[in-house]
XYZ file of C-alpha atoms in Angstrom:
284
model
C 22.414 34.449 59.986
C 23.523 37.991 59.313
C 20.174 39.461 60.396
C 20.726 38.192 63.942
C 23.876 40.265 64.490
C 23.941 43.848 65.664
C 25.334 45.226 62.435
C 26.449 48.616 61.210
C 26.861 47.713 57.526
C 28.893 50.786 56.567
C 31.333 50.238 59.427
C 31.740 46.560 58.542
C 32.220 47.360 54.862
C 34.792 50.087 55.489
C 36.842 47.779 57.717
C 36.845 45.087 55.018
C 37.527 47.669 52.292
C 40.495 49.200 54.136
C 42.034 45.769 54.791
C 41.737 44.837 51.102
C 43.027 48.274 50.028
C 46.108 47.913 52.249
C 47.002 44.641 50.518
C 46.443 46.396 47.167
C 48.734 49.293 48.109
C 51.466 46.923 49.295
C 51.376 45.037 46.013
C 51.189 48.055 43.698
C 53.750 50.152 45.549
C 56.047 47.424 46.832
C 55.763 44.038 45.140
C 54.718 45.461 41.728
C 53.847 42.028 40.377
C 51.978 43.625 37.479
C 55.338 45.004 36.283
C 57.112 41.688 36.822
C 57.370 38.385 34.969
C 53.750 37.567 35.939
C 52.236 40.708 34.394
C 49.305 40.546 36.843
C 48.656 42.100 40.261
C 47.211 38.933 41.780
C 48.621 38.746 45.316
C 46.223 41.273 46.841
C 43.331 39.553 45.043
C 44.207 36.246 46.703
C 44.398 38.110 50.018
C 40.997 39.665 49.234
C 39.494 36.223 48.632
C 40.844 35.134 52.030
C 39.258 38.235 53.626
C 35.986 37.402 51.846
C 35.957 33.872 53.282
C 36.720 35.237 56.746
C 33.850 37.744 56.477
C 31.445 35.047 55.265
C 32.347 32.908 58.259
C 31.998 35.855 60.663
C 28.536 36.760 59.349
C 27.465 33.106 59.002
C 26.938 33.446 55.253
C 26.885 30.593 52.768
C 28.326 31.084 49.245
C 24.775 31.192 47.815
C 23.877 34.012 50.240
C 26.267 36.372 48.423
C 25.583 35.218 44.878
C 27.604 32.025 44.386
C 24.403 30.090 43.739
C 24.422 26.602 42.257
C 21.497 27.393 39.944
C 21.901 28.146 36.216
C 25.665 28.553 36.561
C 26.647 27.594 33.002
C 23.746 29.498 31.447
C 24.590 32.733 33.291
C 28.296 32.378 32.511
C 27.404 31.925 28.828
C 25.154 35.016 28.839
C 27.859 37.077 30.534
C 30.477 36.054 27.983
C 28.068 36.760 25.112
C 27.287 40.230 26.477
C 30.982 41.059 26.647
C 31.609 39.576 23.202
C 28.769 41.580 21.631
C 29.666 45.021 23.022
C 33.415 44.651 22.548
C 32.886 43.215 19.070
C 30.983 46.391 18.240
C 33.642 48.596 19.890
C 36.528 46.919 18.040
C 34.618 47.249 14.758
C 34.071 50.994 15.301
C 37.733 51.519 16.205
C 38.922 49.463 13.238
C 36.725 51.346 10.751
C 37.793 54.737 12.125
C 41.472 53.811 11.877
C 40.914 52.388 8.384
C 39.173 55.593 7.258
C 42.238 57.572 8.362
C 44.546 55.349 6.288
C 46.313 53.834 9.324
C 46.105 50.234 8.014
C 44.778 48.667 11.254
C 45.241 44.993 12.049
C 44.072 42.879 14.986
C 46.830 41.029 16.824
C 46.628 38.490 19.643
C 49.230 38.613 22.411
C 49.387 39.198 26.162
C 49.850 42.600 27.793
C 49.170 44.103 31.199
C 46.506 46.803 31.236
C 47.683 50.291 32.191
C 45.825 53.620 32.263
C 48.124 55.168 29.679
C 48.202 52.113 27.406
C 48.932 48.420 27.696
C 52.369 47.265 28.837
C 54.432 44.368 27.448
C 53.994 41.977 24.538
C 54.135 38.223 25.197
C 52.987 35.400 22.912
C 53.999 32.310 24.923
C 51.324 29.896 26.126
C 52.493 30.362 29.717
C 51.694 34.077 29.552
C 48.235 33.355 28.139
C 47.700 30.992 31.084
C 48.868 33.661 33.570
C 46.445 36.128 31.975
C 43.461 33.761 32.153
C 44.174 32.591 35.712
C 44.909 36.131 36.890
C 41.614 37.420 35.516
C 39.675 34.531 37.081
C 41.201 35.395 40.472
C 40.417 39.059 39.834
C 36.706 38.574 39.108
C 36.233 36.110 41.961
C 37.625 38.630 44.437
C 36.072 41.833 43.076
C 32.636 40.409 42.331
C 32.587 38.403 45.545
C 33.477 41.437 47.660
C 31.905 44.416 45.866
C 28.779 42.851 44.345
C 28.357 39.892 46.685
C 29.358 40.697 50.256
C 28.937 44.482 50.135
C 25.481 44.378 48.540
C 24.398 41.699 51.013
C 25.541 43.786 53.993
C 24.182 47.075 52.638
C 20.743 45.627 51.940
C 20.322 44.895 55.651
C 19.791 48.663 56.047
C 19.449 50.300 52.635
C 17.377 49.820 49.481
C 19.045 48.064 46.552
C 19.719 51.195 44.477
C 21.365 52.948 47.416
C 23.445 49.814 47.997
C 24.442 49.916 44.312
C 25.541 53.550 44.637
C 27.661 52.932 47.741
C 29.242 49.761 46.368
C 30.013 51.380 43.007
C 31.603 54.477 44.542
C 33.938 52.232 46.533
C 34.667 50.223 43.376
C 35.557 53.443 41.560
C 38.017 54.541 44.258
C 39.455 51.008 44.306
C 41.045 51.724 40.910
C 42.882 54.994 41.655
C 46.067 53.282 42.852
C 47.525 52.953 39.325
C 47.586 56.693 38.457
C 48.769 57.494 41.993
C 51.730 55.145 41.469
C 52.412 56.668 38.057
C 52.468 60.116 39.671
C 54.875 59.028 42.423
C 57.098 57.344 39.815
C 57.207 60.571 37.789
C 55.508 59.004 34.781
C 52.617 61.497 34.674
C 52.051 65.074 35.833
C 49.847 65.997 38.802
C 47.157 67.240 36.398
C 47.417 64.043 34.384
C 47.024 62.023 37.576
C 43.945 64.016 38.597
C 42.331 63.519 35.184
C 43.123 59.796 35.211
C 41.736 59.417 38.737
C 38.496 61.204 37.844
C 38.109 59.146 34.666
C 38.675 55.878 36.527
C 36.288 56.724 39.360
C 33.504 57.571 36.908
C 34.039 54.764 34.380
C 34.700 51.952 36.858
C 31.930 53.241 39.115
C 29.425 53.015 36.261
C 30.777 49.593 35.283
C 30.416 48.468 38.898
C 26.797 49.628 38.890
C 26.219 47.550 35.747
C 27.613 44.470 37.494
C 25.265 45.149 40.427
C 22.279 45.271 38.059
C 23.346 41.993 36.430
C 23.514 40.457 39.894
C 19.980 41.648 40.604
C 18.658 40.438 37.243
C 20.047 36.919 37.570
C 20.026 36.536 41.370
C 23.681 35.443 41.344
C 27.231 36.589 40.547
C 27.906 34.278 37.612
C 26.794 36.585 34.792
C 28.608 39.707 36.095
C 31.683 37.566 36.781
C 31.685 36.251 33.199
C 31.121 39.720 31.718
C 33.833 41.187 33.966
C 36.224 38.390 32.981
C 35.625 38.917 29.260
C 36.047 42.700 29.553
C 39.415 42.410 31.283
C 40.726 39.509 29.217
C 39.944 40.925 25.786
C 41.761 44.160 26.699
C 44.820 42.106 27.696
C 44.784 39.857 24.623
C 43.305 41.514 21.509
C 45.053 44.627 20.208
C 44.548 47.105 17.382
C 47.910 47.742 15.691
C 48.283 50.613 13.212
C 51.081 52.374 11.357
C 51.353 54.888 14.191
C 51.124 52.642 17.243
C 49.252 50.034 19.286
C 45.907 50.459 21.088
C 46.023 54.234 20.628
C 42.247 54.479 20.950
C 41.886 51.914 23.709
C 40.054 54.380 25.959
C 37.547 55.067 23.158
C 37.083 51.318 22.620
C 36.423 50.670 26.299
C 34.082 53.675 26.547
C 31.998 52.491 23.582
C 31.786 48.936 24.917
C 30.912 49.886 28.494
C 28.375 52.546 27.483
C 26.575 50.103 25.181
C 26.755 47.387 27.825
C 25.345 49.641 30.556
C 22.410 50.718 28.352
C 21.619 47.089 27.450
C 21.757 45.975 31.085
C 19.661 48.931 32.261
C 16.952 48.000 29.727
C 17.167 44.354 30.855
C 16.831 45.451 34.484
C 13.588 47.369 33.988
C 12.017 44.980 31.458
C 12.749 41.902 33.584
C 11.058 43.331 36.663
C 14.219 42.546 38.636
C 13.628 45.590 40.871
C 10.709 43.701 42.429
C 12.795 40.604 43.221
C 15.157 39.622 46.005
C 18.774 40.258 45.018
C 20.278 36.874 45.889
C 17.960 34.032 44.990
C 19.332 30.842 46.532
């Protein structure tokens, strides 16, 4: 087991993180699959899953040891989807009412786009594109939750308390997302100041969201609920759009901020009321 190895958790994590980040850079800067027919950056996620399996084998970890427990799978997936549905339902309602009050005649439309910092890209209604979106987001949550909330928390807790492990994992998760504005800057699509603001926004918002996923992992003892919530968050942004007289998804950042703030507060209350802070993180 992992406890029997001479382990420097931060060193191990940084090696794994850098390997995964290199695959991410290659895809975003070179392959650019998110700007292609597929509309999803999935290659580096598949590579990340391969790295995750390698790390599990190296540290003699079973899937249940990092949160892929066989207990209460369907129940936790259902709760995760319901959490996402509730907070985004509220966020869409607020956005819709605000746009309606301004006379912008908002409507909700269902089609596939790729998420981008400055607004969603593309508009596809074919079943194949819906399938790409669903499959791509499943691959995404398996890799990110497995690595950041599963493996990293497991390694960090060999030396640090849970909340410190949450902080370290979430900071790395925040920096994981800066590649998009960096690419936009290099492509001349945004100014240096715009890139800096986007980077800071992404580090803070995705860092907080990552911390929420860590708390959900602690509450349930597995990755299934954070995976389901993560999947719903990403998928609804790709599929459900607010169209007005003046544009599409103009207040997307506001919508996401409302949903994630509400979600974080709900999960934080659940964390303290459930007594999860007294329990082992991964309960096999």
